[in-house]
Short mmCIF file of C-alpha atoms in Angstrom, two decimals:
data_model
loop_
_atom_site.label_atom_id
_atom_site.label_comp_id
_atom_site.label_asym_id
_atom_site.label_seq_id
_atom_site.Cartn_x
_atom_site.Cartn_y
_atom_site.Cartn_z
CA UNK A 1 -137.26 2.17 28.25
CA UNK A 2 -137.68 2.42 32.07
CA UNK A 3 -134.52 2.81 34.16
CA UNK A 4 -132.96 -0.27 35.67
CA UNK A 5 -133.83 -0.85 39.35
CA UNK A 6 -131.03 0.63 41.46
CA UNK A 7 -130.83 1.28 45.17
CA UNK A 8 -128.73 1.78 48.29
CA UNK A 9 -128.15 -1.03 50.76
CA UNK A 10 -126.62 -1.17 54.21
CA UNK A 11 -123.20 -2.80 54.54
CA UNK A 12 -124.52 -5.73 56.59
CA UNK A 13 -126.62 -7.29 53.82
CA UNK A 14 -124.98 -9.65 51.38
CA UNK A 15 -126.22 -8.87 47.87
CA UNK A 16 -126.16 -12.09 45.89
CA UNK A 17 -126.04 -12.15 42.09
CA UNK A 18 -129.81 -12.69 42.06
CA UNK A 19 -130.59 -10.27 44.88
CA UNK A 20 -134.13 -8.95 45.24
CA UNK A 21 -134.33 -5.32 44.25
CA UNK A 22 -135.13 -2.49 46.64
CA UNK A 23 -136.48 1.03 46.21
CA UNK A 24 -134.23 2.77 48.75
CA UNK A 25 -132.56 5.69 46.96
CA UNK A 26 -131.46 7.69 49.99
CA UNK A 27 -129.70 6.52 53.12
CA UNK A 28 -128.29 8.09 56.30
CA UNK A 29 -125.34 6.91 58.35
CA UNK A 30 -124.06 8.23 61.67
CA UNK A 31 -120.36 8.63 62.34
CA UNK A 32 -117.84 10.08 64.73
CA UNK A 33 -114.89 12.02 63.47
CA UNK A 34 -112.02 9.61 62.91
CA UNK A 35 -114.32 6.72 61.97
CA UNK A 36 -115.23 5.22 58.63
CA UNK A 37 -118.62 3.99 57.47
CA UNK A 38 -119.69 1.85 54.54
CA UNK A 39 -122.75 1.18 52.43
CA UNK A 40 -123.57 -0.43 49.09
CA UNK A 41 -125.08 0.67 45.79
CA UNK A 42 -126.74 -1.92 43.55
CA UNK A 43 -128.31 -2.21 40.12
CA UNK A 44 -130.39 -5.04 38.74
CA UNK A 45 -130.67 -6.13 35.11
CA UNK A 46 -133.94 -7.87 35.77
CA UNK A 47 -136.27 -6.93 32.91
CA UNK A 48 -136.96 -10.15 30.93
CA UNK A 49 -138.20 -8.08 27.98
CA UNK A 50 -134.85 -6.32 27.64
CA UNK A 51 -133.06 -6.74 24.33
CA UNK A 52 -129.71 -6.21 26.05
CA UNK A 53 -128.49 -9.58 27.30
CA UNK A 54 -125.41 -8.01 28.91
CA UNK A 55 -124.99 -4.39 29.90
CA UNK A 56 -121.94 -2.48 31.11
CA UNK A 57 -122.57 -1.01 34.54
CA UNK A 58 -120.33 1.83 35.68
CA UNK A 59 -120.26 3.55 39.06
CA UNK A 60 -118.74 6.76 40.35
CA UNK A 61 -119.17 8.89 43.44
CA UNK A 62 -119.34 12.59 44.12
CA UNK A 63 -118.46 13.74 47.62
CA UNK A 64 -117.19 16.87 49.36
CA UNK A 65 -113.50 17.24 50.08
CA UNK A 66 -114.31 16.88 53.77
CA UNK A 67 -114.66 13.11 53.27
CA UNK A 68 -112.36 10.34 52.01
CA UNK A 69 -114.33 8.07 49.70
CA UNK A 70 -113.33 4.73 48.16
CA UNK A 71 -115.51 2.79 45.72
CA UNK A 72 -115.00 -0.91 44.99
CA UNK A 73 -116.85 -3.57 43.06
CA UNK A 74 -118.27 -6.46 45.09
CA UNK A 75 -117.09 -9.79 43.71
CA UNK A 76 -118.58 -13.25 44.20
CA UNK A 77 -116.94 -16.56 45.06
CA UNK A 78 -118.37 -20.08 45.16
CA UNK A 79 -119.54 -21.64 48.40
CA UNK A 80 -120.33 -25.32 47.88
CA UNK A 81 -121.97 -26.03 51.22
CA UNK A 82 -123.17 -24.26 54.32
CA UNK A 83 -121.19 -24.51 57.54
CA UNK A 84 -122.35 -27.50 59.56
CA UNK A 85 -123.76 -27.49 63.09
CA UNK A 86 -125.36 -24.05 62.68
CA UNK A 87 -129.16 -23.69 62.76
CA UNK A 88 -130.68 -21.97 59.75
CA UNK A 89 -131.66 -18.89 61.75
CA UNK A 90 -127.97 -18.25 62.45
CA UNK A 91 -126.90 -18.68 58.81
CA UNK A 92 -126.68 -16.18 55.99
CA UNK A 93 -127.10 -16.87 52.25
CA UNK A 94 -129.79 -19.47 52.86
CA UNK A 95 -131.27 -20.29 49.45
CA UNK A 96 -128.08 -19.12 47.70
CA UNK A 97 -125.77 -21.93 48.86
CA UNK A 98 -124.62 -23.96 46.98
CA UNK A 99 -123.87 -20.99 44.79
CA UNK A 100 -121.99 -17.73 44.61
CA UNK A 101 -121.74 -15.41 47.60
CA UNK A 102 -120.37 -11.85 47.78
CA UNK A 103 -117.01 -11.43 49.50
CA UNK A 104 -113.93 -10.00 47.68
CA UNK A 105 -113.77 -6.28 46.98
CA UNK A 106 -112.09 -5.16 43.76
CA UNK A 107 -110.76 -1.68 43.06
CA UNK A 108 -112.96 -1.49 39.98
CA UNK A 109 -115.89 0.70 39.02
CA UNK A 110 -117.28 -1.24 36.07
CA UNK A 111 -118.78 -4.68 35.52
CA UNK A 112 -120.49 -6.60 32.72
CA UNK A 113 -123.94 -7.50 34.03
CA UNK A 114 -125.98 -10.32 32.45
CA UNK A 115 -129.75 -10.34 32.26
CA UNK A 116 -131.35 -11.49 35.49
CA UNK A 117 -128.44 -10.55 37.74
CA UNK A 118 -127.50 -7.78 40.15
CA UNK A 119 -124.24 -5.83 40.46
CA UNK A 120 -123.20 -4.09 43.65
CA UNK A 121 -120.52 -1.64 44.70
CA UNK A 122 -119.03 -1.08 48.15
CA UNK A 123 -118.52 2.53 49.21
CA UNK A 124 -116.28 3.28 52.17
CA UNK A 125 -116.37 6.79 53.59
CA UNK A 126 -113.59 7.92 55.88
CA UNK A 127 -114.31 10.84 58.19
CA UNK A 128 -111.13 12.79 59.00
CA UNK A 129 -110.63 13.78 62.61
CA UNK A 130 -110.94 17.44 61.63
CA UNK A 131 -114.12 16.94 59.60
CA UNK A 132 -116.77 19.56 60.53
CA UNK A 133 -119.78 18.08 62.34
CA UNK A 134 -123.00 18.07 60.36
CA UNK A 135 -124.47 16.43 57.27
CA UNK A 136 -122.17 15.53 54.37
CA UNK A 137 -123.71 14.19 51.16
CA UNK A 138 -122.25 11.42 49.00
CA UNK A 139 -123.88 10.79 45.63
CA UNK A 140 -123.50 7.49 43.82
CA UNK A 141 -123.99 7.76 40.07
CA UNK A 142 -124.68 4.53 38.17
CA UNK A 143 -124.72 4.14 34.43
CA UNK A 144 -126.31 1.08 32.77
CA UNK A 145 -125.25 0.87 29.17
CA UNK A 146 -126.02 4.34 27.84
CA UNK A 147 -128.56 5.17 30.55
CA UNK A 148 -127.64 7.44 33.44
CA UNK A 149 -129.56 6.48 36.54
CA UNK A 150 -130.99 8.99 38.97
CA UNK A 151 -128.45 9.71 41.73
CA UNK A 152 -128.44 7.63 44.91
CA UNK A 153 -127.86 9.86 47.91
CA UNK A 154 -126.14 8.88 51.14
CA UNK A 155 -126.02 11.43 53.93
CA UNK A 156 -123.22 11.03 56.45
CA UNK A 157 -124.17 12.71 59.74
CA UNK A 158 -120.93 13.51 61.51
CA UNK A 159 -121.15 14.15 65.26
CA UNK A 160 -118.90 16.25 67.44
CA UNK A 161 -117.12 13.20 68.82
CA UNK A 162 -113.52 12.37 67.90
CA UNK A 163 -112.93 8.66 68.26
CA UNK A 164 -109.52 7.89 69.78
CA UNK A 165 -107.23 5.03 68.74
CA UNK A 166 -108.05 1.80 70.57
CA UNK A 167 -105.92 1.28 73.68
CA UNK A 168 -104.74 -1.83 75.53
CA UNK A 169 -106.59 -4.29 73.34
CA UNK A 170 -104.17 -6.05 70.97
CA UNK A 171 -105.64 -7.69 67.89
CA UNK A 172 -103.54 -10.58 66.59
CA UNK A 173 -104.14 -12.59 63.43
CA UNK A 174 -101.57 -14.89 61.98
CA UNK A 175 -99.72 -13.43 59.03
CA UNK A 176 -98.37 -16.08 56.63
CA UNK A 177 -95.25 -14.92 54.83
CA UNK A 178 -95.00 -18.32 53.15
CA UNK A 179 -98.36 -17.78 51.45
CA UNK A 180 -97.20 -14.45 50.05
CA UNK A 181 -93.94 -16.02 48.86
CA UNK A 182 -95.69 -18.95 47.21
CA UNK A 183 -98.55 -17.00 45.62
CA UNK A 184 -96.23 -14.44 44.03
CA UNK A 185 -93.52 -17.05 43.26
CA UNK A 186 -90.81 -15.35 45.26
CA UNK A 187 -87.68 -16.46 47.08
CA UNK A 188 -87.60 -15.81 50.80
CA UNK A 189 -86.30 -12.36 51.64
CA UNK A 190 -85.25 -11.31 48.15
CA UNK A 191 -85.90 -7.64 47.44
CA UNK A 192 -89.16 -8.42 45.66
CA UNK A 193 -90.46 -10.05 48.85
CA UNK A 194 -90.02 -6.88 50.90
CA UNK A 195 -91.85 -4.88 48.25
CA UNK A 196 -94.68 -7.41 48.02
CA UNK A 197 -95.19 -7.86 51.75
CA UNK A 198 -95.44 -4.14 52.52
CA UNK A 199 -99.03 -3.56 51.30
CA UNK A 200 -100.14 -6.59 53.32
CA UNK A 201 -98.51 -5.13 56.41
CA UNK A 202 -100.22 -1.78 55.78
CA UNK A 203 -103.54 -3.56 55.44
CA UNK A 204 -103.42 -4.71 59.07
CA UNK A 205 -103.55 -1.36 60.91
CA UNK A 206 -105.89 -0.14 58.20
CA UNK A 207 -108.38 -2.65 59.65
CA UNK A 208 -107.64 -2.20 63.34
CA UNK A 209 -104.96 -4.88 63.75
CA UNK A 210 -101.95 -3.59 65.66
CA UNK A 211 -99.87 -6.78 65.92
CA UNK A 212 -98.04 -8.98 63.39
CA UNK A 213 -96.61 -12.49 63.60
CA UNK A 214 -92.83 -12.19 63.19
CA UNK A 215 -91.31 -15.52 62.14
CA UNK A 216 -87.93 -15.30 63.82
CA UNK A 217 -88.21 -19.07 63.20
CA UNK A 218 -90.62 -20.82 60.82
CA UNK A 219 -93.99 -21.06 62.59
CA UNK A 220 -94.78 -24.61 63.82
CA UNK A 221 -98.42 -24.21 62.80
CA UNK A 222 -100.69 -26.31 60.55
CA UNK A 223 -98.17 -28.77 59.20
CA UNK A 224 -94.56 -28.48 58.10
CA UNK A 225 -94.38 -25.10 56.43
CA UNK A 226 -92.09 -23.62 53.84
CA UNK A 227 -89.14 -22.05 55.71
CA UNK A 228 -89.65 -18.36 56.43
CA UNK A 229 -87.03 -18.06 59.15
CA UNK A 230 -86.00 -14.44 59.54
CA UNK A 231 -83.08 -15.21 61.83
CA UNK A 232 -79.90 -16.46 60.19
CA UNK A 233 -78.48 -19.25 62.33
CA UNK A 234 -75.06 -20.84 61.80
CA UNK A 235 -73.61 -23.79 63.66
CA UNK A 236 -70.11 -22.90 64.78
CA UNK A 237 -69.42 -26.21 66.50
CA UNK A 238 -71.40 -28.99 68.12
CA UNK A 239 -74.18 -27.23 70.01
CA UNK A 240 -72.60 -23.80 69.45
CA UNK A 241 -74.49 -21.28 67.32
CA UNK A 242 -74.09 -17.81 65.84
CA UNK A 243 -77.02 -15.51 65.03
CA UNK A 244 -77.49 -12.76 62.44
CA UNK A 245 -80.45 -10.47 63.15
CA UNK A 246 -80.40 -8.27 60.04
CA UNK A 247 -83.58 -9.65 58.44
CA UNK A 248 -85.40 -9.71 61.76
CA UNK A 249 -84.62 -6.02 62.16
CA UNK A 250 -85.64 -5.22 58.57
CA UNK A 251 -88.97 -6.97 59.12
CA UNK A 252 -89.58 -5.09 62.37
CA UNK A 253 -88.60 -1.75 60.84
CA UNK A 254 -90.89 -2.26 57.85
CA UNK A 255 -93.81 -3.31 60.03
CA UNK A 256 -93.38 -0.26 62.23
CA UNK A 257 -93.35 2.04 59.21
CA UNK A 258 -96.62 0.41 58.17
CA UNK A 259 -98.22 1.34 61.49
CA UNK A 260 -97.81 -1.92 63.43
CA UNK A 261 -97.02 -1.51 67.11
CA UNK A 262 -96.71 -5.02 68.55
CA UNK A 263 -94.97 -8.23 67.54
CA UNK A 264 -95.95 -11.83 68.11
CA UNK A 265 -92.99 -14.20 68.02
CA UNK A 266 -92.78 -17.81 66.89
CA UNK A 267 -94.13 -20.55 69.14
CA UNK A 268 -91.15 -22.29 70.75
CA UNK A 269 -92.62 -25.82 70.76
CA UNK A 270 -94.65 -27.89 68.35
CA UNK A 271 -98.42 -27.56 67.99
CA UNK A 272 -101.09 -29.84 69.48
CA UNK A 273 -99.00 -31.72 71.98
CA UNK A 274 -95.91 -29.71 73.01
CA UNK A 275 -93.88 -32.80 72.23
CA UNK A 276 -90.92 -31.57 70.18
CA UNK A 277 -88.47 -28.79 69.57
CA UNK A 278 -89.50 -26.71 66.57
CA UNK A 279 -87.75 -26.99 63.21
CA UNK A 280 -84.91 -24.50 63.10
CA UNK A 281 -82.81 -24.34 59.98
CA UNK A 282 -79.17 -23.78 59.17
CA UNK A 283 -78.95 -20.33 57.64
CA UNK A 284 -82.55 -19.45 56.81
CA UNK A 285 -83.60 -22.81 55.45
CA UNK A 286 -82.98 -22.32 51.73
CA UNK A 287 -81.94 -25.98 51.45
CA UNK A 288 -84.11 -26.98 54.45
CA UNK A 289 -81.13 -28.30 56.40
CA UNK A 290 -82.26 -28.67 60.01
CA UNK A 291 -80.13 -28.10 63.08
CA UNK A 292 -81.54 -31.26 64.68
CA UNK A 293 -83.88 -34.16 63.98
CA UNK A 294 -87.55 -33.08 63.91
CA UNK A 295 -88.31 -35.71 66.56
CA UNK A 296 -85.99 -34.00 69.03
CA UNK A 297 -87.78 -33.70 72.35
CA UNK A 298 -89.21 -30.42 73.55
CA UNK A 299 -87.07 -30.36 76.69
CA UNK A 300 -84.09 -32.28 75.33
CA UNK A 301 -80.52 -31.25 76.14
CA UNK A 302 -80.02 -30.38 72.45
CA UNK A 303 -82.85 -27.86 72.42
CA UNK A 304 -82.04 -26.52 75.88
CA UNK A 305 -78.46 -25.74 74.83
CA UNK A 306 -79.76 -23.91 71.77
CA UNK A 307 -82.25 -21.87 73.77
CA UNK A 308 -79.60 -21.01 76.37
CA UNK A 309 -77.62 -19.32 73.59
CA UNK A 310 -80.56 -17.85 71.69
CA UNK A 311 -82.53 -16.29 74.53
CA UNK A 312 -79.90 -13.78 75.75
CA UNK A 313 -79.41 -12.57 72.18
CA UNK A 314 -83.17 -12.41 71.64
CA UNK A 315 -83.62 -10.33 74.77
CA UNK A 316 -80.80 -8.05 73.68
CA UNK A 317 -82.43 -7.51 70.29
CA UNK A 318 -85.80 -6.74 71.85
CA UNK A 319 -84.21 -4.29 74.29
CA UNK A 320 -82.32 -2.49 71.53
CA UNK A 321 -85.54 -2.18 69.54
CA UNK A 322 -87.57 -1.25 72.65
CA UNK A 323 -89.91 -4.17 72.02
CA UNK A 324 -89.83 -6.14 75.27
CA UNK A 325 -93.16 -4.67 76.36
CA UNK A 326 -94.59 -4.80 72.83
CA UNK A 327 -93.97 -8.50 72.26
CA UNK A 328 -96.07 -11.62 72.67
CA UNK A 329 -94.44 -15.00 73.26
CA UNK A 330 -95.83 -18.51 72.94
CA UNK A 331 -95.10 -21.97 74.26
CA UNK A 332 -97.36 -24.12 72.05
CA UNK A 333 -100.68 -23.78 70.25
CA UNK A 334 -103.90 -25.43 71.48
CA UNK A 335 -102.72 -28.09 73.94
CA UNK A 336 -105.53 -30.23 75.27
CA UNK A 337 -105.76 -33.26 77.54
CA UNK A 338 -103.65 -34.52 80.41
CA UNK A 339 -100.64 -35.62 78.32
CA UNK A 340 -100.42 -32.25 76.58
CA UNK A 341 -100.75 -30.48 79.91
CA UNK A 342 -97.80 -32.38 81.35
CA UNK A 343 -95.72 -31.55 78.28
CA UNK A 344 -96.80 -27.92 78.45
CA UNK A 345 -95.84 -27.65 82.11
CA UNK A 346 -92.35 -29.01 81.37
CA UNK A 347 -91.85 -26.76 78.34
CA UNK A 348 -93.01 -23.69 80.24
CA UNK A 349 -90.59 -24.51 83.03
CA UNK A 350 -87.75 -24.75 80.51
CA UNK A 351 -88.56 -21.27 79.24
CA UNK A 352 -88.66 -19.95 82.80
CA UNK A 353 -85.15 -21.27 83.33
CA UNK A 354 -83.60 -19.99 80.10
CA UNK A 355 -85.67 -16.78 79.82
CA UNK A 356 -87.04 -15.80 83.23
CA UNK A 357 -88.00 -12.38 81.83
CA UNK A 358 -90.43 -13.83 79.31
CA UNK A 359 -94.22 -13.90 79.81
CA UNK A 360 -96.16 -16.30 77.59
CA UNK A 361 -99.64 -16.60 76.13
CA UNK A 362 -101.35 -19.39 74.20
CA UNK A 363 -104.62 -20.42 72.64
CA UNK A 364 -105.89 -23.04 75.10
CA UNK A 365 -109.36 -23.58 76.40
CA UNK A 366 -109.07 -25.87 79.41
CA UNK A 367 -109.60 -23.65 82.41
CA UNK A 368 -107.03 -25.55 84.46
CA UNK A 369 -104.30 -23.69 82.56
CA UNK A 370 -105.68 -20.51 84.04
CA UNK A 371 -106.48 -21.87 87.47
CA UNK A 372 -103.00 -23.36 87.86
CA UNK A 373 -101.16 -20.42 86.27
CA UNK A 374 -99.56 -22.68 83.67
CA UNK A 375 -99.55 -19.79 81.23
CA UNK A 376 -99.17 -16.13 82.02
CA UNK A 377 -101.95 -15.16 79.66
CA UNK A 378 -104.59 -17.74 78.62
CA UNK A 379 -106.36 -17.26 75.30
CA UNK A 380 -109.51 -19.40 75.57
CA UNK A 381 -112.06 -20.05 72.87
CA UNK A 382 -115.14 -17.86 72.96
CA UNK A 383 -117.00 -21.06 73.93
CA UNK A 384 -115.45 -20.89 77.42
CA UNK A 385 -114.18 -17.30 77.69
CA UNK A 386 -117.07 -16.27 79.94
CA UNK A 387 -116.14 -19.08 82.32
CA UNK A 388 -112.65 -17.58 82.63
CA UNK A 389 -114.15 -14.11 83.10
CA UNK A 390 -116.61 -15.34 85.73
CA UNK A 391 -113.77 -16.95 87.68
CA UNK A 392 -111.76 -13.75 87.57
CA UNK A 393 -109.02 -15.14 85.33
CA UNK A 394 -107.81 -12.35 83.00
CA UNK A 395 -107.75 -13.62 79.44
CA UNK A 396 -107.70 -12.87 75.75
CA UNK A 397 -110.16 -14.71 73.50
CA UNK A 398 -110.25 -16.40 70.11
CA UNK A 399 -112.43 -18.28 67.67
CA UNK A 400 -111.55 -20.35 64.62
CA UNK A 401 -113.55 -23.09 62.86
CA UNK A 402 -115.66 -23.26 65.97
CA UNK A 403 -117.60 -22.86 68.07
CA UNK A 404 -120.59 -22.81 65.77
CA UNK A 405 -124.30 -22.71 66.50
CA UNK A 406 -125.25 -19.22 67.71
CA UNK A 407 -121.69 -18.15 68.46
CA UNK A 408 -119.93 -15.06 67.17
CA UNK A 409 -118.14 -15.88 63.91
CA UNK A 410 -117.03 -14.36 60.60
CA UNK A 411 -117.47 -17.30 58.24
CA UNK A 412 -118.65 -16.96 54.67
CA UNK A 413 -122.21 -17.67 55.80
CA UNK A 414 -122.11 -15.88 59.16
CA UNK A 415 -124.65 -13.04 59.13
CA UNK A 416 -122.61 -9.85 58.91
CA UNK A 417 -124.49 -8.32 61.84
CA UNK A 418 -123.28 -11.25 63.92
CA UNK A 419 -119.69 -10.41 62.99
CA UNK A 420 -120.28 -6.71 63.66
CA UNK A 421 -120.97 -7.53 67.32
CA UNK A 422 -117.39 -8.72 67.91
CA UNK A 423 -116.11 -5.40 69.25
CA UNK A 424 -119.14 -4.98 71.52
CA UNK A 425 -118.62 -8.47 72.99
CA UNK A 426 -114.90 -7.90 73.51
CA UNK A 427 -115.69 -4.65 75.32
CA UNK A 428 -118.56 -6.00 77.38
CA UNK A 429 -116.53 -8.86 78.82
CA UNK A 430 -113.32 -6.83 79.09
CA UNK A 431 -111.17 -9.49 77.52
CA UNK A 432 -107.60 -8.34 77.07
CA UNK A 433 -107.20 -8.97 73.34
CA UNK A 434 -108.24 -11.09 70.37
CA UNK A 435 -106.40 -13.82 68.46
CA UNK A 436 -107.29 -15.48 65.16
CA UNK A 437 -105.27 -17.88 63.05
CA UNK A 438 -106.46 -16.91 59.56
CA UNK A 439 -105.39 -13.63 58.00
CA UNK A 440 -104.05 -15.09 54.73
CA UNK A 441 -103.83 -18.89 54.90
CA UNK A 442 -104.18 -19.79 51.21
CA UNK A 443 -103.20 -23.47 51.50
CA UNK A 444 -104.81 -26.85 51.46
CA UNK A 445 -105.12 -27.72 55.12
CA UNK A 446 -101.77 -28.50 56.79
CA UNK A 447 -99.87 -28.77 53.50
CA UNK A 448 -97.67 -26.58 51.34
CA UNK A 449 -100.09 -26.87 48.43
CA UNK A 450 -101.64 -23.54 47.48
CA UNK A 451 -105.36 -23.40 46.84
CA UNK A 452 -107.06 -20.78 44.73
CA UNK A 453 -108.77 -18.63 47.38
CA UNK A 454 -111.14 -17.29 44.73
CA UNK A 455 -112.61 -20.77 44.31
CA UNK A 456 -111.87 -22.56 47.62
CA UNK A 457 -112.10 -20.90 51.03
CA UNK A 458 -112.15 -23.82 53.48
CA UNK A 459 -108.57 -25.04 53.01
CA UNK A 460 -110.19 -27.90 51.08
CA UNK A 461 -111.24 -29.39 54.43
CA UNK A 462 -114.97 -28.74 54.76
CA UNK A 463 -116.79 -29.59 57.03
CA UNK A 464 -113.98 -29.64 59.60
CA UNK A 465 -112.79 -26.28 58.38
CA UNK A 466 -115.45 -23.86 57.33
CA UNK A 467 -115.73 -21.57 54.32
CA UNK A 468 -114.14 -18.23 55.07
CA UNK A 469 -112.23 -19.24 58.20
CA UNK A 470 -108.66 -19.52 56.78
CA UNK A 471 -108.37 -15.99 55.40
CA UNK A 472 -109.94 -12.54 55.30
CA UNK A 473 -107.94 -11.10 52.38
CA UNK A 474 -107.45 -12.35 48.84
CA UNK A 475 -104.19 -12.06 46.89
CA UNK A 476 -104.43 -9.17 44.44
CA UNK A 477 -102.00 -8.27 41.68
CA UNK A 478 -100.17 -5.72 43.85
CA UNK A 479 -101.34 -6.51 47.36
CA UNK A 480 -104.35 -7.67 49.36
CA UNK A 481 -107.95 -7.52 48.22
CA UNK A 482 -110.20 -6.98 51.22
CA UNK A 483 -113.23 -9.13 51.92
CA UNK A 484 -116.60 -7.92 53.13
CA UNK A 485 -116.02 -9.99 56.27
CA UNK A 486 -112.74 -8.19 56.95
CA UNK A 487 -114.38 -4.79 56.46
CA UNK A 488 -117.20 -5.57 58.89
CA UNK A 489 -114.81 -7.00 61.48
CA UNK A 490 -112.81 -3.77 61.26
CA UNK A 491 -116.03 -1.82 61.82
CA UNK A 492 -116.60 -3.86 64.97
CA UNK A 493 -113.16 -2.89 66.29
CA UNK A 494 -114.06 0.72 65.53
CA UNK A 495 -117.16 0.28 67.72
CA UNK A 496 -114.85 -0.91 70.51
CA UNK A 497 -112.79 2.26 70.11
CA UNK A 498 -115.93 4.39 70.28
CA UNK A 499 -117.08 2.72 73.51
CA UNK A 500 -113.60 3.18 74.94
CA UNK A 501 -113.37 6.82 73.82
CA UNK A 502 -116.66 7.63 75.51
CA UNK A 503 -115.75 5.73 78.68
CA UNK A 504 -118.86 3.55 78.62
CA UNK A 505 -119.09 1.30 81.67
CA UNK A 506 -119.07 -2.34 80.47
CA UNK A 507 -121.84 -2.94 82.97
CA UNK A 508 -124.05 -0.21 81.50
CA UNK A 509 -127.62 -1.27 80.82
CA UNK A 510 -127.15 -0.57 77.09
CA UNK A 511 -124.85 -3.62 77.01
CA UNK A 512 -127.05 -5.81 79.20
CA UNK A 513 -128.20 -7.91 76.24
CA UNK A 514 -124.64 -9.14 75.70
CA UNK A 515 -124.86 -12.21 77.91
CA UNK A 516 -122.27 -14.46 76.27
CA UNK A 517 -120.53 -14.97 72.94
CA UNK A 518 -123.59 -16.86 71.70
CA UNK A 519 -126.22 -14.59 73.25
CA UNK A 520 -126.21 -10.99 72.01
CA UNK A 521 -128.14 -8.50 69.84
CA UNK A 522 -128.11 -9.18 66.09
CA UNK A 523 -130.24 -6.52 64.43
CA UNK A 524 -129.42 -3.43 62.40
CA UNK A 525 -132.01 -1.50 64.41
CA UNK A 526 -130.18 -2.22 67.67
CA UNK A 527 -126.82 -1.27 66.16
CA UNK A 528 -128.09 1.95 64.58
CA UNK A 529 -130.01 3.13 67.63
CA UNK A 530 -127.25 2.34 70.11
CA UNK A 531 -124.55 4.01 68.05
CA UNK A 532 -126.74 7.11 67.66
CA UNK A 533 -127.28 7.23 71.41
CA UNK A 534 -123.53 6.99 71.95
CA UNK A 535 -122.80 9.72 69.43
CA UNK A 536 -125.48 12.06 70.78
CA UNK A 537 -124.81 11.38 74.47
CA UNK A 538 -128.36 10.11 75.01
CA UNK A 539 -127.72 6.61 76.36
CA UNK A 540 -130.50 5.82 78.86
#
C-alpha cells in the first residue's frame, strides 16, 4: 500500500479538514536568536480505495537540544458565515465556510482521521538567545495506522542576531476574570481562582503582551458584568469609605511573577456615553450590593465624594508598588458624538480635580479628542490612525469588529498573512501601543451568559460581531489553549522587536509599501525575503 500523502506547510496557511495535499517534504525557516518560528505538518487520508475508514495518526519530533520544540494538534471549529463587508480577495477559507476552520491548538500528538480528511500539527520552535548560529534540523515523524511515513525535515537557519525585548510599545488586550470564574465554576478570589488564573496570566507575555487589565473595580464594559472587584470597599458612614487593598496587591504580585510589566486599571465612567458613575460594590460584590444607584451621574456629588477618598489611596498604592509609570488609566470607552464629547469633557475635568497626577487614555476615533487635548493619549481605530499620525497627534491604535474591507484584522477568516503584518504596520507608523478588547470574552454579547467558544466565536452576534473577534484563547482543562490567530499575532509582535533591535528607520524604503492599515504587503514571499534581508544585513 502506498504511503499516505504527508507534507510540510508554512504557518500562514489554514489547513482545512479537506485540504489539498502538497508534496513539500523539506522546509527552511530563518530566525534570529531569541525568536520563535512555526510551521505545520499534515497528512491526508485521501485514498478512496483504502479499506481503513479511520486511521490513527501520531506525530512526534526530533530536534537538537539547541532548540525548544513544541508540537500541538490543530483543531477545527465551526464558522457559520463569512465576515460581512469584506471582499472575497481579502477573505480566507473561501469555499470552506460555512464549515469547519482550523483555529485551536491542542497539546496532543494523536488524532483519529477519517477517510477523505486531513490532519495537521503545529510545530513551534523556540531559538534560545545563546543558540549557535547556523542550520538546525527538526524532523517530524508521522505514523498513519501501522505505517511510518518518511521523515519531514525542517531546517531552522539561525542568524547571528539576538533579538531584544520590545521596548516602549505596550500591548493591551482586555483580560476577563469573570469569564475564567464562570467557565471553571469558581467563586471570586477563592484559592482555586488564583491557581486557575495564573496560566492565563503567563500566556500573555508568552505572546508578546506586557500589560493586563486589573479590575480594581468591575469593568464597565459590554453590559453589566459579574462582579470581579479586587478592591474591598466598606461604607463607614454616609459618603465615607474604607478600602482594603490585599487582593489588588495579590493580583499585581501574581501578574508580575508571570512576566507582566504594566497594568491597565478600570475605566472610571460608563461605556458609550460617559453618562454614569460605574457600579462599585460593598465589599467585593458577593451579594451585588451597590454603593449607589446605577443611574448616579458621572459627575454627581455622590461619585465625586467617593473619588476624593479613593484617589489618594490609589495613588499611595501605586507609589508603594512602583507602578505609577507602569499604569494606564481610562475615562470611558468609545465615546462618539457631541453629547458624549460634552460628558467626556466634564468627566475628564473631574478626574483632573481629584487626581491631577493621572494621565488618561481611551479608545476613541473622533480626531477632535486629539486636536482639543481632551484625552492625554488617544487610541483611535486603525481606520483613522493615519489621520492622527499625519496631523502629528501621538496615539496608540486599536481594531475590533471593524474596520473591515482590506483592513488589518485577525478574524477567523482574516488571511493569516494579513494578521502577520500587524507588527510591521505598528512600527511603520510609530504608534505608541496597541489595544484590543478580546483576549478571552466567552460570553453572549453584553450578557453574563457563557457561550461555548468551541462552537460559537462571534458572541452570538454575527454579523455585528465577527467570528474570532471576542477571543484569541480557548478555555482548556488547566489553562488557555492558544489559537492559530494568537500565534500569528505574536509572531507579528516579534517582527516589531526585530525591526526595533536592528534600528530600522520607519521611513526606510523596505517599508514604503506600508501606506495605511488597509494598504500593505500580504504575501509570504515579501515576508520571507524582507526578514532574510534584515537578518543578513542586506536591506537595499
